[in-house]
PDB file of C-alpha atoms in Angstrom:
ATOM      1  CA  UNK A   3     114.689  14.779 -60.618  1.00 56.00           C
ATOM      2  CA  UNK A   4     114.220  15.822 -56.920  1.00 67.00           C
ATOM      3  CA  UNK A   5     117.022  17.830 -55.658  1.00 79.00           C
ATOM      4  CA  UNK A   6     119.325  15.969 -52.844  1.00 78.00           C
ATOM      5  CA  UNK A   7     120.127  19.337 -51.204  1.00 71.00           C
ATOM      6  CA  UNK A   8     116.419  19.892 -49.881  1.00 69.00           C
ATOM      7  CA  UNK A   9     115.835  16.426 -48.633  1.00 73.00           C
ATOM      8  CA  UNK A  10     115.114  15.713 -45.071  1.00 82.00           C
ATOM      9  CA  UNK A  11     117.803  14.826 -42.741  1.00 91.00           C
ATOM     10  CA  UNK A  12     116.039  14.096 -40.087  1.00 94.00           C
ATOM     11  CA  UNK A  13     115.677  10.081 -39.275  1.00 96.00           C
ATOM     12  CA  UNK A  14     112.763   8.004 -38.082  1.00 95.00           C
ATOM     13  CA  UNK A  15     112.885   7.169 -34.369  1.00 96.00           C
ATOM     14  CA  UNK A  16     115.762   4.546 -33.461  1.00 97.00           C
ATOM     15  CA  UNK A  17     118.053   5.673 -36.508  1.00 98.00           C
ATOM     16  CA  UNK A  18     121.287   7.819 -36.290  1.00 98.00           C
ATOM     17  CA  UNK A  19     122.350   9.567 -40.013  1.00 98.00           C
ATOM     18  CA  UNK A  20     126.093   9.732 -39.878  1.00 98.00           C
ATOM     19  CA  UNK A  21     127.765  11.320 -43.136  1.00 98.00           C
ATOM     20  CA  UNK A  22     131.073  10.590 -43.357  1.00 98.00           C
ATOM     21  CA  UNK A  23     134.570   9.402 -44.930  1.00 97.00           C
ATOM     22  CA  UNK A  24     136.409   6.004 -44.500  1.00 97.00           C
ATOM     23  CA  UNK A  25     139.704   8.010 -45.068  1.00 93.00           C
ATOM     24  CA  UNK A  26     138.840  10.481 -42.400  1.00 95.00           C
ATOM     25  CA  UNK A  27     140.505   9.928 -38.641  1.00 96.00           C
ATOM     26  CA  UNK A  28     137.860  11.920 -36.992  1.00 96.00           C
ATOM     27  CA  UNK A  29     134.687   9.442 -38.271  1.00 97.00           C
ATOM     28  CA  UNK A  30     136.730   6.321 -37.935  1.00 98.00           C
ATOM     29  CA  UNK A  31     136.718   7.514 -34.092  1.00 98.00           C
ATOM     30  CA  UNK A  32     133.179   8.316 -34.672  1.00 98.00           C
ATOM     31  CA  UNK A  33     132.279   5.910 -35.742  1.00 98.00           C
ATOM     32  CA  UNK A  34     133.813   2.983 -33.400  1.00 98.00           C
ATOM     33  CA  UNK A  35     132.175   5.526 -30.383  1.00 98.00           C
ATOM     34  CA  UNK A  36     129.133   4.724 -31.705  1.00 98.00           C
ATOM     35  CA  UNK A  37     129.256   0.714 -32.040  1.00 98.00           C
ATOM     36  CA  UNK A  38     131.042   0.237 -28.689  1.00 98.00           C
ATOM     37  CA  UNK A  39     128.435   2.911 -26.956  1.00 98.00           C
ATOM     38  CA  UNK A  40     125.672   0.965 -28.280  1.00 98.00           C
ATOM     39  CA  UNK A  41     126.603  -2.610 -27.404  1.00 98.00           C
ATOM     40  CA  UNK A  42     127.673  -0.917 -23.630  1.00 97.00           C
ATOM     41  CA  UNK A  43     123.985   0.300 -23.567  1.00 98.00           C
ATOM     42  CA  UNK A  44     122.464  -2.575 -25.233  1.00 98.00           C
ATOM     43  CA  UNK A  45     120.946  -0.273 -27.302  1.00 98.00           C
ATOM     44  CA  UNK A  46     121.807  -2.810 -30.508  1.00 97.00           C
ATOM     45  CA  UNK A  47     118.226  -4.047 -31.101  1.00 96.00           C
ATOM     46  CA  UNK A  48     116.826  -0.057 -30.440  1.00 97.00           C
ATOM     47  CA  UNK A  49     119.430   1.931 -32.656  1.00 98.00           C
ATOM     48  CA  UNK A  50     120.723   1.617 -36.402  1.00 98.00           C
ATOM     49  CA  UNK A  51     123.301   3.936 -37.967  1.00 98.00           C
ATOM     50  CA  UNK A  52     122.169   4.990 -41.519  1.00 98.00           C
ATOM     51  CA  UNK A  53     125.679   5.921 -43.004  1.00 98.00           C
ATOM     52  CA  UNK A  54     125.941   8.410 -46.206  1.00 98.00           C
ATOM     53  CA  UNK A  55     128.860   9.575 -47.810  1.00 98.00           C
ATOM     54  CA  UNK A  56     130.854  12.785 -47.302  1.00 97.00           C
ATOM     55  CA  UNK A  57     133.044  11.908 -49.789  1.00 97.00           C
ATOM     56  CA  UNK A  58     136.009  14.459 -49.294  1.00 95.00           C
ATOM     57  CA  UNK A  59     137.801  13.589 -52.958  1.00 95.00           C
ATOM     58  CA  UNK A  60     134.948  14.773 -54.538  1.00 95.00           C
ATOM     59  CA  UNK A  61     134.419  18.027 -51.958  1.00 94.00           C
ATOM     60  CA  UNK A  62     137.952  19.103 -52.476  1.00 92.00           C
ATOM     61  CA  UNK A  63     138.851  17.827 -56.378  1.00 92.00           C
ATOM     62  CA  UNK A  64     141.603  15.516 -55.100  1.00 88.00           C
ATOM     63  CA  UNK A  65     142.380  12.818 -53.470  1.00 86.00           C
ATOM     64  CA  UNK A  66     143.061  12.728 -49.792  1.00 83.00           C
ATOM     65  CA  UNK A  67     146.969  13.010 -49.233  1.00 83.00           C
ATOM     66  CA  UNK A  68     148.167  10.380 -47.557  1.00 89.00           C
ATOM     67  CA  UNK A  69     150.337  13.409 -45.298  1.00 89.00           C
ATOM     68  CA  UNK A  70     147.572  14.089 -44.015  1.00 88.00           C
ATOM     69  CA  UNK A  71     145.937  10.941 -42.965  1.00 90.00           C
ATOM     70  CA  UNK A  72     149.503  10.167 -41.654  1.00 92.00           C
ATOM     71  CA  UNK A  73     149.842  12.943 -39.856  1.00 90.00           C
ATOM     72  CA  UNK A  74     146.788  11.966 -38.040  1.00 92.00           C
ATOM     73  CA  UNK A  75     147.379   8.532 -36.841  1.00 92.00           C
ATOM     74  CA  UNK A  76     149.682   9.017 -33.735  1.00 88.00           C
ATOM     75  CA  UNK A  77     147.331  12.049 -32.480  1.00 89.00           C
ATOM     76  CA  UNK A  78     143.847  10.446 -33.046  1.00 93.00           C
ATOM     77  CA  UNK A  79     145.164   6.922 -31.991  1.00 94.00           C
ATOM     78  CA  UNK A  80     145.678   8.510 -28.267  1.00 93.00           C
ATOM     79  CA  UNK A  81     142.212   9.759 -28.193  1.00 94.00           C
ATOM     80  CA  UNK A  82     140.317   6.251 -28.914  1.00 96.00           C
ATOM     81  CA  UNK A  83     142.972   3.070 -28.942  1.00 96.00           C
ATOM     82  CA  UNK A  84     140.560   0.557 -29.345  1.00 97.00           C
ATOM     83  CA  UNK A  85     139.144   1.723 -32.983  1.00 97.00           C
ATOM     84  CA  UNK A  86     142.338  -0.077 -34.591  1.00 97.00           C
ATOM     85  CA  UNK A  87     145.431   2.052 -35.755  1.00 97.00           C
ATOM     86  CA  UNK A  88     148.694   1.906 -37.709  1.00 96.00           C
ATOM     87  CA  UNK A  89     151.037   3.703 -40.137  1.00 95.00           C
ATOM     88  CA  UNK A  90     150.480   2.253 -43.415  1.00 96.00           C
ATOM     89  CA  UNK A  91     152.608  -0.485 -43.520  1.00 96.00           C
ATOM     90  CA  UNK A  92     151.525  -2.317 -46.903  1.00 97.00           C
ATOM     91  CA  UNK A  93     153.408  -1.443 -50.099  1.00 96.00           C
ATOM     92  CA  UNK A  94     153.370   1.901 -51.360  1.00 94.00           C
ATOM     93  CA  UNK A  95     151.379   1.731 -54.674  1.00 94.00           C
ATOM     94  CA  UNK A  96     148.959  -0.168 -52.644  1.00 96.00           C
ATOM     95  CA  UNK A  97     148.253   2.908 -50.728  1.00 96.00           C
ATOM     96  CA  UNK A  98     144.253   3.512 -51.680  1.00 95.00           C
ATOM     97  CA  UNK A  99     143.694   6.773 -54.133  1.00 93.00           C
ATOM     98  CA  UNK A 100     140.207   6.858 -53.848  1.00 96.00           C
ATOM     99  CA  UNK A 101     137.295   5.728 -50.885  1.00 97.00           C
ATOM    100  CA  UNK A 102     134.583   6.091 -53.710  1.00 97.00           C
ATOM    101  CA  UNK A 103     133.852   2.393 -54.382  1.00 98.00           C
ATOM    102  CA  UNK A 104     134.204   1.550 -50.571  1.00 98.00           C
ATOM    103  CA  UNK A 105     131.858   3.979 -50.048  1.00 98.00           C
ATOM    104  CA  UNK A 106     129.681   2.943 -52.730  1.00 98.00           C
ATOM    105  CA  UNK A 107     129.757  -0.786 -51.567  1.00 98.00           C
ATOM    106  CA  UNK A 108     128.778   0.902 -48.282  1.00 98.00           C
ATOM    107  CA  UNK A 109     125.359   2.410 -49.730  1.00 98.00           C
ATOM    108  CA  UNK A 110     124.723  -0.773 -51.701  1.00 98.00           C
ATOM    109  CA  UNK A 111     124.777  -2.928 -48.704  1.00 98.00           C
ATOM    110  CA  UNK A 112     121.774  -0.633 -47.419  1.00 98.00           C
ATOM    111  CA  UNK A 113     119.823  -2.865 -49.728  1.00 97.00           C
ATOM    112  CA  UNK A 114     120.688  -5.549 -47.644  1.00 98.00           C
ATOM    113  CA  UNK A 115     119.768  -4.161 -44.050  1.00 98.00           C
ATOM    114  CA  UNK A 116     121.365  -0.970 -42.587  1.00 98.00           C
ATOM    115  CA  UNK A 117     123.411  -3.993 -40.237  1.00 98.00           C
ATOM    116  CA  UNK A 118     124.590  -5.150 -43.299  1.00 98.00           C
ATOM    117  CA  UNK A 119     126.239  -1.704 -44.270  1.00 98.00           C
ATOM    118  CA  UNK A 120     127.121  -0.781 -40.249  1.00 98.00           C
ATOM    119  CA  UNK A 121     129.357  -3.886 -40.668  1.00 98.00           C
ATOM    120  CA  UNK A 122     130.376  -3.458 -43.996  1.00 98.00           C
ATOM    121  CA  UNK A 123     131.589   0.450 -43.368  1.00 98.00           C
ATOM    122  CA  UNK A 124     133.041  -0.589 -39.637  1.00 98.00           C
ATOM    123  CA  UNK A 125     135.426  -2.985 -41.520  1.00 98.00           C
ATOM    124  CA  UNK A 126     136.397  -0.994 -44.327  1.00 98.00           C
ATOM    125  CA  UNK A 127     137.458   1.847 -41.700  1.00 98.00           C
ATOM    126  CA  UNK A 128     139.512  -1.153 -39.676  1.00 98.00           C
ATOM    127  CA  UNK A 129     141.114  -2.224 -42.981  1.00 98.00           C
ATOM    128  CA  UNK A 130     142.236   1.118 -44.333  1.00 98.00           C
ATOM    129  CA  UNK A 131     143.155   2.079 -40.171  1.00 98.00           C
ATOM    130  CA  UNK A 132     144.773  -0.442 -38.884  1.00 98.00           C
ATOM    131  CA  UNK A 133     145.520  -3.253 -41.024  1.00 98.00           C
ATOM    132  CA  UNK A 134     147.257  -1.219 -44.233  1.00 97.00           C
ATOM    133  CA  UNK A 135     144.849  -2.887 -46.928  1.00 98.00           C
ATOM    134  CA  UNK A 136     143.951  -1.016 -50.127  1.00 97.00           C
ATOM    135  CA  UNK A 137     140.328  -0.196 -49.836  1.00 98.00           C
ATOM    136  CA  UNK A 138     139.775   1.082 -53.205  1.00 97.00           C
ATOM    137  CA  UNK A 139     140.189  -2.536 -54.605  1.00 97.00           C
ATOM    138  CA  UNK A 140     137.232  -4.513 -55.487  1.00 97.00           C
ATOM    139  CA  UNK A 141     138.632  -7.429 -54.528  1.00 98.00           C
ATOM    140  CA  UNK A 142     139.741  -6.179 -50.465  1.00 98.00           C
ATOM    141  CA  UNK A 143     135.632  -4.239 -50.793  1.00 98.00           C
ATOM    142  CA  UNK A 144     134.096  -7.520 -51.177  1.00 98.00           C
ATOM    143  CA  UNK A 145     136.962  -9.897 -48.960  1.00 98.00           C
ATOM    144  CA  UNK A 146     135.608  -7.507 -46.263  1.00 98.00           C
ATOM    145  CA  UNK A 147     132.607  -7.838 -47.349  1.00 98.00           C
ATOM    146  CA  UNK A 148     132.776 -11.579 -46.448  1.00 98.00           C
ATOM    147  CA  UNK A 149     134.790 -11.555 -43.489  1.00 98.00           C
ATOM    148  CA  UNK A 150     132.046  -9.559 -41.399  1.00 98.00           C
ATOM    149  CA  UNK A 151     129.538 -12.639 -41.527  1.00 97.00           C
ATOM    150  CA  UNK A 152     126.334 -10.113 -42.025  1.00 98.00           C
ATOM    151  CA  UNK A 153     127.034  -8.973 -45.709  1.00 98.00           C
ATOM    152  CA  UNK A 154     125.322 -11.345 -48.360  1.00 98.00           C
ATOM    153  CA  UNK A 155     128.901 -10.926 -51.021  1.00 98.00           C
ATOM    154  CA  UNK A 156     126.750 -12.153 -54.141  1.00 98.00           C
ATOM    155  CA  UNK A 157     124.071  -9.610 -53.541  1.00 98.00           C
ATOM    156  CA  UNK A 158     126.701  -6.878 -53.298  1.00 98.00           C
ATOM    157  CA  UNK A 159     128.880  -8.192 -55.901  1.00 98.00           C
ATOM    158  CA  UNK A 160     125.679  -7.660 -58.257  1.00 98.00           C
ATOM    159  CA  UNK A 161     124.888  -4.394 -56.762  1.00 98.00           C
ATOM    160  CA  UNK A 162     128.531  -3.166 -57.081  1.00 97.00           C
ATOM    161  CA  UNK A 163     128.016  -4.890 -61.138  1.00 96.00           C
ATOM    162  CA  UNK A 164     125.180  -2.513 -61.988  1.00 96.00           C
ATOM    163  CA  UNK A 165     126.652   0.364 -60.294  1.00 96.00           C
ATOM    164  CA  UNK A 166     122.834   0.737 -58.647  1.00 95.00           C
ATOM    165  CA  UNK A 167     124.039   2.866 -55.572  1.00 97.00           C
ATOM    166  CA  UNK A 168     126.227   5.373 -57.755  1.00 96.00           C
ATOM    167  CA  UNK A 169     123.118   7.708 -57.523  1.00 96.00           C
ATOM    168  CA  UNK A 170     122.806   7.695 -54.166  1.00 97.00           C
ATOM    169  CA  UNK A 171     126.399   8.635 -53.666  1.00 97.00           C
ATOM    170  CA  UNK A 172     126.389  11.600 -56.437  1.00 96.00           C
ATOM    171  CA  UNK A 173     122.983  13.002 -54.278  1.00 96.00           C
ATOM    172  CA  UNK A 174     125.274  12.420 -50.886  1.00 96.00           C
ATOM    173  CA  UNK A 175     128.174  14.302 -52.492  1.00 96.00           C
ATOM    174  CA  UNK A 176     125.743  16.971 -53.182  1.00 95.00           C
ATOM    175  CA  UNK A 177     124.301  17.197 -49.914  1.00 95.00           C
ATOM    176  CA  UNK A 178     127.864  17.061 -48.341  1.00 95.00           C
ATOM    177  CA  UNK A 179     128.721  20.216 -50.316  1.00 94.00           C
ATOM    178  CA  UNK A 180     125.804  22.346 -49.360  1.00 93.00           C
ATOM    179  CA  UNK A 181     125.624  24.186 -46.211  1.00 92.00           C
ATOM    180  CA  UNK A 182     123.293  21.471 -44.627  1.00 93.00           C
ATOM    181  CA  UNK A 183     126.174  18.811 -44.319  1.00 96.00           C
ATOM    182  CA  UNK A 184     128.913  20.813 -42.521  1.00 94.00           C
ATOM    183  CA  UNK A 185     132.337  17.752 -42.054  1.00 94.00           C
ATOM    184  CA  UNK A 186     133.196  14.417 -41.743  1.00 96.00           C
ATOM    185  CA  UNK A 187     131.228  13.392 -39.007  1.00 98.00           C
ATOM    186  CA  UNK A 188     128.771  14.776 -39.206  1.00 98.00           C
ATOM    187  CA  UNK A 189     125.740  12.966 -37.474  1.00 98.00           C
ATOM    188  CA  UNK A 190     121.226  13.709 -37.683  1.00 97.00           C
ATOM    189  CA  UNK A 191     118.848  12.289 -34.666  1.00 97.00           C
ATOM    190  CA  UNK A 192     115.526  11.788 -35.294  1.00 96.00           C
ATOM    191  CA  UNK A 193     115.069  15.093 -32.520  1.00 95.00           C
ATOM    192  CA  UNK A 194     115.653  17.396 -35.279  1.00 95.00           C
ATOM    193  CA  UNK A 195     119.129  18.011 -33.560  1.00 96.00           C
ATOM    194  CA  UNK A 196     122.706  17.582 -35.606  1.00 96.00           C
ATOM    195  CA  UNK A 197     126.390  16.980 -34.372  1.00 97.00           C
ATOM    196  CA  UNK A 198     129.261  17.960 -36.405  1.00 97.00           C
ATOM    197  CA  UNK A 199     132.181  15.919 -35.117  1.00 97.00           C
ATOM    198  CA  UNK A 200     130.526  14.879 -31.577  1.00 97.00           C
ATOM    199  CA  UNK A 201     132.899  15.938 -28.575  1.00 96.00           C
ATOM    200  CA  UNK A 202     135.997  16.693 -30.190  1.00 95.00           C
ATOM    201  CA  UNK A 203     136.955  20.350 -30.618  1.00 94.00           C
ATOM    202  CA  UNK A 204     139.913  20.435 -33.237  1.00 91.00           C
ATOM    203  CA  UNK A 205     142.562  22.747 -34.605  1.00 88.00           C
ATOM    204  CA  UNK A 206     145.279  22.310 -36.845  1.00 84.00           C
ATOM    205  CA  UNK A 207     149.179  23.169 -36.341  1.00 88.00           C
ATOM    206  CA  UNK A 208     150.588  23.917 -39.597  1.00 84.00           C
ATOM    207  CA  UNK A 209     149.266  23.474 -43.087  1.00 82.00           C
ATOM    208  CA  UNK A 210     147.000  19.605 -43.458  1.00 79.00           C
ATOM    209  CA  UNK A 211     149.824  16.976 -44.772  1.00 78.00           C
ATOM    210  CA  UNK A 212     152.406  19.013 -42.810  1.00 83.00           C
ATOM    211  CA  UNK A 213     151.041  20.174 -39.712  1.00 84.00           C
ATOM    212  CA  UNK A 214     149.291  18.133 -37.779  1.00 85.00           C
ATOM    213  CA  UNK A 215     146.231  17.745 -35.163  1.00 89.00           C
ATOM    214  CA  UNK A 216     145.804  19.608 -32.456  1.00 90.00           C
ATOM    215  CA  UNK A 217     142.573  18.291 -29.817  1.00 92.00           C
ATOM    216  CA  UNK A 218     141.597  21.377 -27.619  1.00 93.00           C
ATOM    217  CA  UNK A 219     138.992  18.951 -25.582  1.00 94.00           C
ATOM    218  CA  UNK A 220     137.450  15.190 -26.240  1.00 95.00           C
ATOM    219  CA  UNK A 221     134.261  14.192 -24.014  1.00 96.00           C
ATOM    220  CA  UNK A 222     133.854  10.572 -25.342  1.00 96.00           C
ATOM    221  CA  UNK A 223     130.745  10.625 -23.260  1.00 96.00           C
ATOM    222  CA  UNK A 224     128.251  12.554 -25.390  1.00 97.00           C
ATOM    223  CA  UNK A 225     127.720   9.536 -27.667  1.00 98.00           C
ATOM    224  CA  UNK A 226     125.804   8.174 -24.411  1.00 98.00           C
ATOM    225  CA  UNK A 227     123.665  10.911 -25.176  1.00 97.00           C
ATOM    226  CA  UNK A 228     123.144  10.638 -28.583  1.00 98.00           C
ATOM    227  CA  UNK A 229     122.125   7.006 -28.631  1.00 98.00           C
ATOM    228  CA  UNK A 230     119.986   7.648 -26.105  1.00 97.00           C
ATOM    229  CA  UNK A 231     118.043  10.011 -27.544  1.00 96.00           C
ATOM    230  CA  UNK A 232     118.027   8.266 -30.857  1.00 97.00           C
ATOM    231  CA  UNK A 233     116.583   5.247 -28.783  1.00 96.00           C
ATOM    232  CA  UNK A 234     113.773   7.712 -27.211  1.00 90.00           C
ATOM    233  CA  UNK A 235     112.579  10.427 -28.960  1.00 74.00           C
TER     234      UNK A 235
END
């Protein structure tokens, strides 16, 4: 078996490799940039988004504290309004414990098309974000799943059956915990050229879960850049 850590990172012409987490604030911003940049540019025929996992539960052996994720929502909400937030509002026990099989559905829509997973992943981040819906349920995976029109659900109800992409997102959480893959964000153009969190320099006041974000400088504008390049070169 190949090793995932040596593999090439660098995409084809018109693709953009984002490695990521649904429960992370910074690639749910990330990641909305990226749609709403492309459709602005009418880049959406020119540019896909290849998404892997950065799957932070298994990179830190618990997990992600729901503190923390609180902690962000008022901060990272100012920054980008329009990607959909809200403090959890559902019950508590509903609140998810893990983003593996979201993720997971995420890499086994690839099958489909890499549309088919943009759409899939862009939902699952609006569900968790802003509409308080437990992600790590099968049943909320494939209801999304449905609800974004582009995801054949019987295809990825089979996938998810067979458990087909559960290699793919071991050899991502490998990747994501060598020096090659540095955060959530963490985005590859098909330049050779990589962008950890893309125009948002970060600090943190106080311990993560009790402390909360503090955004030194955002420059929204150098996803312009990135899809453009991904487009060209």
């Amino acid at each position: 078996m190949s090793d995932p850590t040596t593999a090439d990172l660098t995409p084809p012409r018109g693709v953009v490799t984002v490695f990521s987490d649904i429960w992370c604030s910074f690639a749910h911003i990330a990641i909305h940039r990226l749609h709403a940049t492309r459709a602005r540019l009418g880049l959406e025929e020119q540019v896909s988004f290849d998404l892997r996992a950065f799957p932070l539960e298994l990179l830190n052996d618990a997990p992600s504290p729901r503190p923390g994720t609180d902690s962000e929502v008022a901060r990272m909400a100012s920054l980008e309004p329009a990607a959909g937030w809200q403090l959890w509002q559902a019950k508590d026990w509903l609140y998810p414990s893990t983003t593996l099989p979201a993720l997971e559905a995420v890499l086994a829509a690839k099958e489909q098309s890499l549309n088919a997973s943009e759409q899939l992943d862009l939902g699952l981040r609006r569900a968790f974000w802003a509409e308080s819906r437990c992600i790590s349920h099968r049943k909320v995976i494939l209801d999304v799943a449905a609800e974004t029109g582009a995801v054949d659900v019987d295809a990825l109800t089979e996938a998810l059956d067979d458990g087909r992409a559960r290699r793919a997102l071991s050899d991502q959480a490998a990747l994501s915990k060598s020096d090659r893959v540095n955060c959530s964000p963490h985005l590859f153009l098909p330049d050779g050229s990589d962008h950890a969190n893309p125009g948002i320099d970060v600090g943190w006041e106080g311990a993560y879960g009790i402390g909360w974000p503090v955004i030194a400088s955002d420059d929204p504008k150098v996803y312009e850049d990135i899809l453009l390049r991904a487009a060209t070169e």
